[in-house]
């Protein structure tokens, strides 16, 4: 067990807040539950997970506005040690408290990890990325919107904390900030209003065999997404056409490397570098390079 205090840099107006963090294991976490419960405001907490080298979750992080508990949970712990009023069952009771709202930027992944890796279910959970209807779900813009808008937060801090890189056991501060940030974001008036109509996620009511299939499908889909290349080389014809207003027209040589025509998810940037044209396409956070 260990504890420390840190400050966040995502929300400038809250830069002076001192956040108490406690790291513990499944057997000891209940010792810190009373203080954590007392720190909860307006029945809301933030949740994130930390992963091991095999991709499975190893640690569950829960956060109020001022306190964070990171709980290491062994997926191999026997069910016999989790009977009665065990610390594990107290954690399950917290997650299944219908009066306590739980928030995460990607609650689909969190609720999946809770069941597949820990055997835990959750109710009254909400996904913040689903609040944005104008941006691709995996885009930085959707993340900024879910946290209250780019005018109220530090963009570079958000990129550092909520990058696509999976949070591993070495990223305790990142995981803690993720849980704290979504908890705070839920209190921002504009975000709070949108959350009133957001659908609740409830895995407790599912048949466990069906839930196992659904969670496995979600995890497999996320793994396939993660396998997409960050950069892909594309080919364009050497001859190009200059248009007005500093615009230029490029034609792709091969169909499989052509730029998608969905402007909502694409951003194409043309750069002149050593007399060579370079077209960079950003598609759902995937950077693709096009060269003449």
PDB file of C-alpha atoms in Angstrom, residues 18-238:
ATOM      1  CA  UNK A  18      -4.900  18.650  -3.833  1.00  0.00           C
ATOM      2  CA  UNK A  19      -5.988  15.129  -4.770  1.00  0.00           C
ATOM      3  CA  UNK A  20      -5.350  12.323  -2.270  1.00  0.00           C
ATOM      4  CA  UNK A  21      -4.409   9.010  -3.914  1.00  0.00           C
ATOM      5  CA  UNK A  22      -4.336   5.620  -2.230  1.00  0.00           C
ATOM      6  CA  UNK A  23      -2.940   2.461  -3.810  1.00  0.00           C
ATOM      7  CA  UNK A  24      -4.006  -0.805  -2.211  1.00  0.00           C
ATOM      8  CA  UNK A  25      -4.986  -4.371  -2.973  1.00  0.00           C
ATOM      9  CA  UNK A  26      -8.368  -6.039  -3.004  1.00  0.00           C
ATOM     10  CA  UNK A  27      -8.116  -7.253   0.597  1.00  0.00           C
ATOM     11  CA  UNK A  28      -7.258  -3.840   2.074  1.00  0.00           C
ATOM     12  CA  UNK A  29      -9.287  -1.379   0.036  1.00  0.00           C
ATOM     13  CA  UNK A  30     -12.316  -1.406   2.368  1.00  0.00           C
ATOM     14  CA  UNK A  31     -10.187   0.316   5.039  1.00  0.00           C
ATOM     15  CA  UNK A  32     -10.279   3.455   2.923  1.00  0.00           C
ATOM     16  CA  UNK A  33     -13.933   3.171   1.904  1.00  0.00           C
ATOM     17  CA  UNK A  34     -15.443   5.405   4.657  1.00  0.00           C
ATOM     18  CA  UNK A  35     -13.194   8.351   3.788  1.00  0.00           C
ATOM     19  CA  UNK A  36     -13.864   7.848   0.111  1.00  0.00           C
ATOM     20  CA  UNK A  37     -17.641   7.733   0.607  1.00  0.00           C
ATOM     21  CA  UNK A  38     -17.485  10.957   2.625  1.00  0.00           C
ATOM     22  CA  UNK A  39     -15.627  12.683  -0.220  1.00  0.00           C
ATOM     23  CA  UNK A  40     -18.254  11.847  -2.870  1.00  0.00           C
ATOM     24  CA  UNK A  41     -20.233  14.865  -4.087  1.00  0.00           C
ATOM     25  CA  UNK A  42     -23.620  14.743  -5.819  1.00  0.00           C
ATOM     26  CA  UNK A  43     -23.517  10.943  -6.015  1.00  0.00           C
ATOM     27  CA  UNK A  44     -20.904  10.716  -8.771  1.00  0.00           C
ATOM     28  CA  UNK A  45     -17.535   9.004  -9.182  1.00  0.00           C
ATOM     29  CA  UNK A  46     -15.107   8.525 -12.064  1.00  0.00           C
ATOM     30  CA  UNK A  47     -13.694   5.143 -13.078  1.00  0.00           C
ATOM     31  CA  UNK A  48     -10.694   3.957 -15.078  1.00  0.00           C
ATOM     32  CA  UNK A  49      -8.651   0.761 -15.347  1.00  0.00           C
ATOM     33  CA  UNK A  50      -4.972  -0.150 -15.603  1.00  0.00           C
ATOM     34  CA  UNK A  51      -3.753  -3.075 -17.698  1.00  0.00           C
ATOM     35  CA  UNK A  52      -1.059  -5.700 -17.420  1.00  0.00           C
ATOM     36  CA  UNK A  53       1.280  -6.845 -20.177  1.00  0.00           C
ATOM     37  CA  UNK A  54      -1.299  -9.335 -21.492  1.00  0.00           C
ATOM     38  CA  UNK A  55      -3.915  -6.636 -22.029  1.00  0.00           C
ATOM     39  CA  UNK A  56      -6.146  -7.737 -19.157  1.00  0.00           C
ATOM     40  CA  UNK A  57      -7.068  -5.247 -16.456  1.00  0.00           C
ATOM     41  CA  UNK A  58      -5.118  -5.496 -13.211  1.00  0.00           C
ATOM     42  CA  UNK A  59      -6.202  -2.395 -11.318  1.00  0.00           C
ATOM     43  CA  UNK A  60      -9.484  -0.544 -10.898  1.00  0.00           C
ATOM     44  CA  UNK A  61      -9.290   3.186 -10.161  1.00  0.00           C
ATOM     45  CA  UNK A  62     -12.241   5.020  -8.606  1.00  0.00           C
ATOM     46  CA  UNK A  63     -12.262   8.752  -7.951  1.00  0.00           C
ATOM     47  CA  UNK A  64     -14.321  11.429  -6.263  1.00  0.00           C
ATOM     48  CA  UNK A  65     -13.557  15.133  -6.614  1.00  0.00           C
ATOM     49  CA  UNK A  66     -10.827  14.943  -3.980  1.00  0.00           C
ATOM     50  CA  UNK A  67      -9.913  11.290  -3.366  1.00  0.00           C
ATOM     51  CA  UNK A  68      -8.729   8.413  -5.522  1.00  0.00           C
ATOM     52  CA  UNK A  69      -8.390   4.720  -4.696  1.00  0.00           C
ATOM     53  CA  UNK A  70      -6.477   2.397  -7.043  1.00  0.00           C
ATOM     54  CA  UNK A  71      -7.367  -1.210  -6.211  1.00  0.00           C
ATOM     55  CA  UNK A  72      -5.221  -4.093  -7.429  1.00  0.00           C
ATOM     56  CA  UNK A  73      -7.495  -7.075  -8.042  1.00  0.00           C
ATOM     57  CA  UNK A  74      -6.336 -10.609  -8.720  1.00  0.00           C
ATOM     58  CA  UNK A  75      -8.477 -12.287 -11.386  1.00  0.00           C
ATOM     59  CA  UNK A  76      -7.340 -15.673 -10.088  1.00  0.00           C
ATOM     60  CA  UNK A  77      -8.650 -15.155  -6.564  1.00  0.00           C
ATOM     61  CA  UNK A  78     -10.946 -18.005  -5.586  1.00  0.00           C
ATOM     62  CA  UNK A  79     -14.650 -17.406  -5.190  1.00  0.00           C
ATOM     63  CA  UNK A  80     -14.540 -18.957  -1.720  1.00  0.00           C
ATOM     64  CA  UNK A  81     -12.493 -16.003  -0.477  1.00  0.00           C
ATOM     65  CA  UNK A  82     -15.114 -13.601  -1.810  1.00  0.00           C
ATOM     66  CA  UNK A  83     -18.147 -14.789   0.117  1.00  0.00           C
ATOM     67  CA  UNK A  84     -20.156 -12.803   2.628  1.00  0.00           C
ATOM     68  CA  UNK A  85     -19.116  -9.257   3.458  1.00  0.00           C
ATOM     69  CA  UNK A  86     -15.688  -9.556   1.846  1.00  0.00           C
ATOM     70  CA  UNK A  87     -13.862  -6.477   0.511  1.00  0.00           C
ATOM     71  CA  UNK A  88     -14.518  -7.769  -3.011  1.00  0.00           C
ATOM     72  CA  UNK A  89     -18.260  -7.906  -2.395  1.00  0.00           C
ATOM     73  CA  UNK A  90     -18.158  -4.431  -0.871  1.00  0.00           C
ATOM     74  CA  UNK A  91     -16.624  -3.234  -4.119  1.00  0.00           C
ATOM     75  CA  UNK A  92     -19.382  -4.996  -6.061  1.00  0.00           C
ATOM     76  CA  UNK A  93     -21.977  -3.294  -3.856  1.00  0.00           C
ATOM     77  CA  UNK A  94     -20.432   0.102  -4.583  1.00  0.00           C
ATOM     78  CA  UNK A  95     -20.489  -0.485  -8.336  1.00  0.00           C
ATOM     79  CA  UNK A  96     -24.077  -1.739  -8.213  1.00  0.00           C
ATOM     80  CA  UNK A  97     -25.422   1.098  -6.070  1.00  0.00           C
ATOM     81  CA  UNK A  98     -28.175   2.547  -8.321  1.00  0.00           C
ATOM     82  CA  UNK A  99     -28.042   5.921  -6.563  1.00  0.00           C
ATOM     83  CA  UNK A 100     -24.333   6.390  -7.293  1.00  0.00           C
ATOM     84  CA  UNK A 101     -23.553   7.438 -10.874  1.00  0.00           C
ATOM     85  CA  UNK A 102     -20.313   6.166 -12.377  1.00  0.00           C
ATOM     86  CA  UNK A 103     -18.603   7.948 -15.253  1.00  0.00           C
ATOM     87  CA  UNK A 104     -15.829   7.013 -17.639  1.00  0.00           C
ATOM     88  CA  UNK A 105     -14.665   8.403 -20.951  1.00  0.00           C
ATOM     89  CA  UNK A 106     -15.024   4.919 -22.466  1.00  0.00           C
ATOM     90  CA  UNK A 107     -17.450   3.105 -20.215  1.00  0.00           C
ATOM     91  CA  UNK A 108     -17.908   0.356 -22.804  1.00  0.00           C
ATOM     92  CA  UNK A 109     -14.289  -0.703 -22.290  1.00  0.00           C
ATOM     93  CA  UNK A 110     -14.442  -0.255 -18.517  1.00  0.00           C
ATOM     94  CA  UNK A 111     -17.648  -2.257 -18.037  1.00  0.00           C
ATOM     95  CA  UNK A 112     -16.217  -4.964 -20.307  1.00  0.00           C
ATOM     96  CA  UNK A 113     -12.989  -5.118 -18.287  1.00  0.00           C
ATOM     97  CA  UNK A 114     -14.883  -5.222 -14.999  1.00  0.00           C
ATOM     98  CA  UNK A 115     -16.733  -8.361 -16.017  1.00  0.00           C
ATOM     99  CA  UNK A 116     -14.121 -10.207 -18.085  1.00  0.00           C
ATOM    100  CA  UNK A 117     -11.145  -9.564 -15.805  1.00  0.00           C
ATOM    101  CA  UNK A 118     -12.687  -9.171 -12.350  1.00  0.00           C
ATOM    102  CA  UNK A 119     -16.125 -10.790 -12.521  1.00  0.00           C
ATOM    103  CA  UNK A 120     -17.721  -7.480 -11.485  1.00  0.00           C
ATOM    104  CA  UNK A 121     -20.895  -5.901 -12.814  1.00  0.00           C
ATOM    105  CA  UNK A 122     -21.940  -2.256 -12.770  1.00  0.00           C
ATOM    106  CA  UNK A 123     -25.147  -0.194 -12.824  1.00  0.00           C
ATOM    107  CA  UNK A 124     -25.925   3.519 -13.297  1.00  0.00           C
ATOM    108  CA  UNK A 125     -22.828   3.909 -15.472  1.00  0.00           C
ATOM    109  CA  UNK A 126     -22.489   6.493 -18.247  1.00  0.00           C
ATOM    110  CA  UNK A 127     -20.123   6.875 -21.185  1.00  0.00           C
ATOM    111  CA  UNK A 128     -18.856  10.426 -21.746  1.00  0.00           C
ATOM    112  CA  UNK A 129     -17.604   9.931 -25.306  1.00  0.00           C
ATOM    113  CA  UNK A 130     -21.162   9.178 -26.406  1.00  0.00           C
ATOM    114  CA  UNK A 131     -22.120  12.780 -25.585  1.00  0.00           C
ATOM    115  CA  UNK A 132     -20.558  14.095 -28.794  1.00  0.00           C
ATOM    116  CA  UNK A 133     -22.611  13.690 -31.967  1.00  0.00           C
ATOM    117  CA  UNK A 134     -20.491  16.000 -34.113  1.00  0.00           C
ATOM    118  CA  UNK A 135     -17.144  14.228 -33.839  1.00  0.00           C
ATOM    119  CA  UNK A 136     -15.771  10.758 -34.406  1.00  0.00           C
ATOM    120  CA  UNK A 137     -15.857   8.774 -31.158  1.00  0.00           C
ATOM    121  CA  UNK A 138     -12.106   8.190 -31.082  1.00  0.00           C
ATOM    122  CA  UNK A 139     -11.111  11.738 -32.014  1.00  0.00           C
ATOM    123  CA  UNK A 140      -9.432  14.273 -29.760  1.00  0.00           C
ATOM    124  CA  UNK A 141     -12.314  16.651 -30.448  1.00  0.00           C
ATOM    125  CA  UNK A 142     -14.817  14.182 -28.982  1.00  0.00           C
ATOM    126  CA  UNK A 143     -12.635  13.830 -25.890  1.00  0.00           C
ATOM    127  CA  UNK A 144     -12.371  17.596 -25.449  1.00  0.00           C
ATOM    128  CA  UNK A 145     -16.124  17.976 -25.885  1.00  0.00           C
ATOM    129  CA  UNK A 146     -16.847  15.278 -23.286  1.00  0.00           C
ATOM    130  CA  UNK A 147     -14.619  17.051 -20.761  1.00  0.00           C
ATOM    131  CA  UNK A 148     -16.377  20.379 -21.157  1.00  0.00           C
ATOM    132  CA  UNK A 149     -14.987  21.924 -24.342  1.00  0.00           C
ATOM    133  CA  UNK A 150     -11.556  23.078 -25.463  1.00  0.00           C
ATOM    134  CA  UNK A 151     -12.082  26.558 -24.021  1.00  0.00           C
ATOM    135  CA  UNK A 152     -12.103  25.248 -20.450  1.00  0.00           C
ATOM    136  CA  UNK A 153      -9.236  22.746 -20.464  1.00  0.00           C
ATOM    137  CA  UNK A 154      -5.586  22.374 -21.401  1.00  0.00           C
ATOM    138  CA  UNK A 155      -5.521  20.542 -24.725  1.00  0.00           C
ATOM    139  CA  UNK A 156      -1.961  19.239 -24.380  1.00  0.00           C
ATOM    140  CA  UNK A 157      -2.712  17.850 -20.919  1.00  0.00           C
ATOM    141  CA  UNK A 158      -5.761  16.044 -22.287  1.00  0.00           C
ATOM    142  CA  UNK A 159      -3.672  14.519 -25.088  1.00  0.00           C
ATOM    143  CA  UNK A 160      -1.090  13.336 -22.564  1.00  0.00           C
ATOM    144  CA  UNK A 161      -3.614  11.801 -20.170  1.00  0.00           C
ATOM    145  CA  UNK A 162      -6.167  10.421 -22.634  1.00  0.00           C
ATOM    146  CA  UNK A 163      -3.910   9.293 -25.480  1.00  0.00           C
ATOM    147  CA  UNK A 164      -4.677   6.114 -27.424  1.00  0.00           C
ATOM    148  CA  UNK A 165      -1.880   4.326 -25.602  1.00  0.00           C
ATOM    149  CA  UNK A 166      -3.308   1.751 -23.219  1.00  0.00           C
ATOM    150  CA  UNK A 167      -2.805   2.583 -19.545  1.00  0.00           C
ATOM    151  CA  UNK A 168      -0.407   0.016 -18.092  1.00  0.00           C
ATOM    152  CA  UNK A 169       0.804  -0.685 -14.562  1.00  0.00           C
ATOM    153  CA  UNK A 170       3.469   1.989 -15.016  1.00  0.00           C
ATOM    154  CA  UNK A 171       0.893   4.715 -15.729  1.00  0.00           C
ATOM    155  CA  UNK A 172      -0.682   5.081 -12.305  1.00  0.00           C
ATOM    156  CA  UNK A 173      -0.808   8.876 -12.501  1.00  0.00           C
ATOM    157  CA  UNK A 174      -2.455   8.775 -15.934  1.00  0.00           C
ATOM    158  CA  UNK A 175      -5.103   6.304 -14.785  1.00  0.00           C
ATOM    159  CA  UNK A 176      -5.758   8.385 -11.672  1.00  0.00           C
ATOM    160  CA  UNK A 177      -6.102  11.582 -13.692  1.00  0.00           C
ATOM    161  CA  UNK A 178      -8.460   9.877 -16.121  1.00  0.00           C
ATOM    162  CA  UNK A 179     -10.816   8.834 -13.332  1.00  0.00           C
ATOM    163  CA  UNK A 180     -10.602  12.205 -11.596  1.00  0.00           C
ATOM    164  CA  UNK A 181     -11.082  14.225 -14.802  1.00  0.00           C
ATOM    165  CA  UNK A 182     -14.306  12.482 -15.818  1.00  0.00           C
ATOM    166  CA  UNK A 183     -15.657  12.831 -12.289  1.00  0.00           C
ATOM    167  CA  UNK A 184     -14.977  16.567 -12.375  1.00  0.00           C
ATOM    168  CA  UNK A 185     -16.261  16.940 -15.947  1.00  0.00           C
ATOM    169  CA  UNK A 186     -19.606  15.476 -14.890  1.00  0.00           C
ATOM    170  CA  UNK A 187     -20.048  18.455 -12.554  1.00  0.00           C
ATOM    171  CA  UNK A 188     -19.561  21.052 -15.310  1.00  0.00           C
ATOM    172  CA  UNK A 189     -23.030  22.502 -16.075  1.00  0.00           C
ATOM    173  CA  UNK A 190     -22.894  21.943 -19.851  1.00  0.00           C
ATOM    174  CA  UNK A 191     -21.683  18.351 -19.472  1.00  0.00           C
ATOM    175  CA  UNK A 192     -24.049  17.647 -16.579  1.00  0.00           C
ATOM    176  CA  UNK A 193     -27.010  18.740 -18.704  1.00  0.00           C
ATOM    177  CA  UNK A 194     -26.029  16.398 -21.536  1.00  0.00           C
ATOM    178  CA  UNK A 195     -25.543  13.525 -19.108  1.00  0.00           C
ATOM    179  CA  UNK A 196     -29.165  13.776 -17.991  1.00  0.00           C
ATOM    180  CA  UNK A 197     -30.288  12.213 -21.266  1.00  0.00           C
ATOM    181  CA  UNK A 198     -27.342   9.826 -21.710  1.00  0.00           C
ATOM    182  CA  UNK A 199     -28.257   6.165 -21.532  1.00  0.00           C
ATOM    183  CA  UNK A 200     -27.338   4.173 -18.464  1.00  0.00           C
ATOM    184  CA  UNK A 201     -25.137   1.103 -18.748  1.00  0.00           C
ATOM    185  CA  UNK A 202     -26.308  -1.779 -16.569  1.00  0.00           C
ATOM    186  CA  UNK A 203     -24.492  -5.103 -16.802  1.00  0.00           C
ATOM    187  CA  UNK A 204     -25.996  -6.519 -13.601  1.00  0.00           C
ATOM    188  CA  UNK A 205     -29.302  -7.401 -15.269  1.00  0.00           C
ATOM    189  CA  UNK A 206     -27.704  -9.394 -18.093  1.00  0.00           C
ATOM    190  CA  UNK A 207     -27.634 -13.158 -18.200  1.00  0.00           C
ATOM    191  CA  UNK A 208     -24.017 -13.968 -17.407  1.00  0.00           C
ATOM    192  CA  UNK A 209     -23.507 -16.210 -20.445  1.00  0.00           C
ATOM    193  CA  UNK A 210     -24.884 -13.534 -22.777  1.00  0.00           C
ATOM    194  CA  UNK A 211     -22.827 -10.877 -21.007  1.00  0.00           C
ATOM    195  CA  UNK A 212     -19.694 -12.975 -21.491  1.00  0.00           C
ATOM    196  CA  UNK A 213     -20.317 -13.106 -25.252  1.00  0.00           C
ATOM    197  CA  UNK A 214     -21.065  -9.376 -25.502  1.00  0.00           C
ATOM    198  CA  UNK A 215     -18.024  -8.354 -23.467  1.00  0.00           C
ATOM    199  CA  UNK A 216     -15.750 -10.632 -25.462  1.00  0.00           C
ATOM    200  CA  UNK A 217     -17.077  -9.156 -28.724  1.00  0.00           C
ATOM    201  CA  UNK A 218     -16.457  -5.600 -27.484  1.00  0.00           C
ATOM    202  CA  UNK A 219     -12.924  -6.429 -26.369  1.00  0.00           C
ATOM    203  CA  UNK A 220     -12.093  -8.186 -29.637  1.00  0.00           C
ATOM    204  CA  UNK A 221     -13.414  -5.199 -31.603  1.00  0.00           C
ATOM    205  CA  UNK A 222     -11.257  -2.834 -29.548  1.00  0.00           C
ATOM    206  CA  UNK A 223      -8.192  -5.022 -30.109  1.00  0.00           C
ATOM    207  CA  UNK A 224      -8.800  -5.038 -33.863  1.00  0.00           C
ATOM    208  CA  UNK A 225      -9.079  -1.254 -33.782  1.00  0.00           C
ATOM    209  CA  UNK A 226      -5.777  -1.024 -31.921  1.00  0.00           C
ATOM    210  CA  UNK A 227      -4.083  -3.093 -34.641  1.00  0.00           C
ATOM    211  CA  UNK A 228      -4.739  -0.436 -37.276  1.00  0.00           C
ATOM    212  CA  UNK A 229      -1.477   1.152 -38.449  1.00  0.00           C
ATOM    213  CA  UNK A 230      -0.633   4.643 -37.281  1.00  0.00           C
ATOM    214  CA  UNK A 231       0.824   5.592 -40.672  1.00  0.00           C
ATOM    215  CA  UNK A 232       0.130   4.177 -44.119  1.00  0.00           C
ATOM    216  CA  UNK A 233       2.031   5.230 -47.240  1.00  0.00           C
ATOM    217  CA  UNK A 234      -0.211   6.237 -50.139  1.00  0.00           C
ATOM    218  CA  UNK A 235       0.503   7.041 -53.772  1.00  0.00           C
ATOM    219  CA  UNK A 236      -0.694  10.078 -55.747  1.00  0.00           C
ATOM    220  CA  UNK A 237      -0.050  11.047 -59.366  1.00  0.00           C
ATOM    221  CA  UNK A 238       3.014  13.212 -59.911  1.00  0.00           C
TER     222      UNK A 238
END
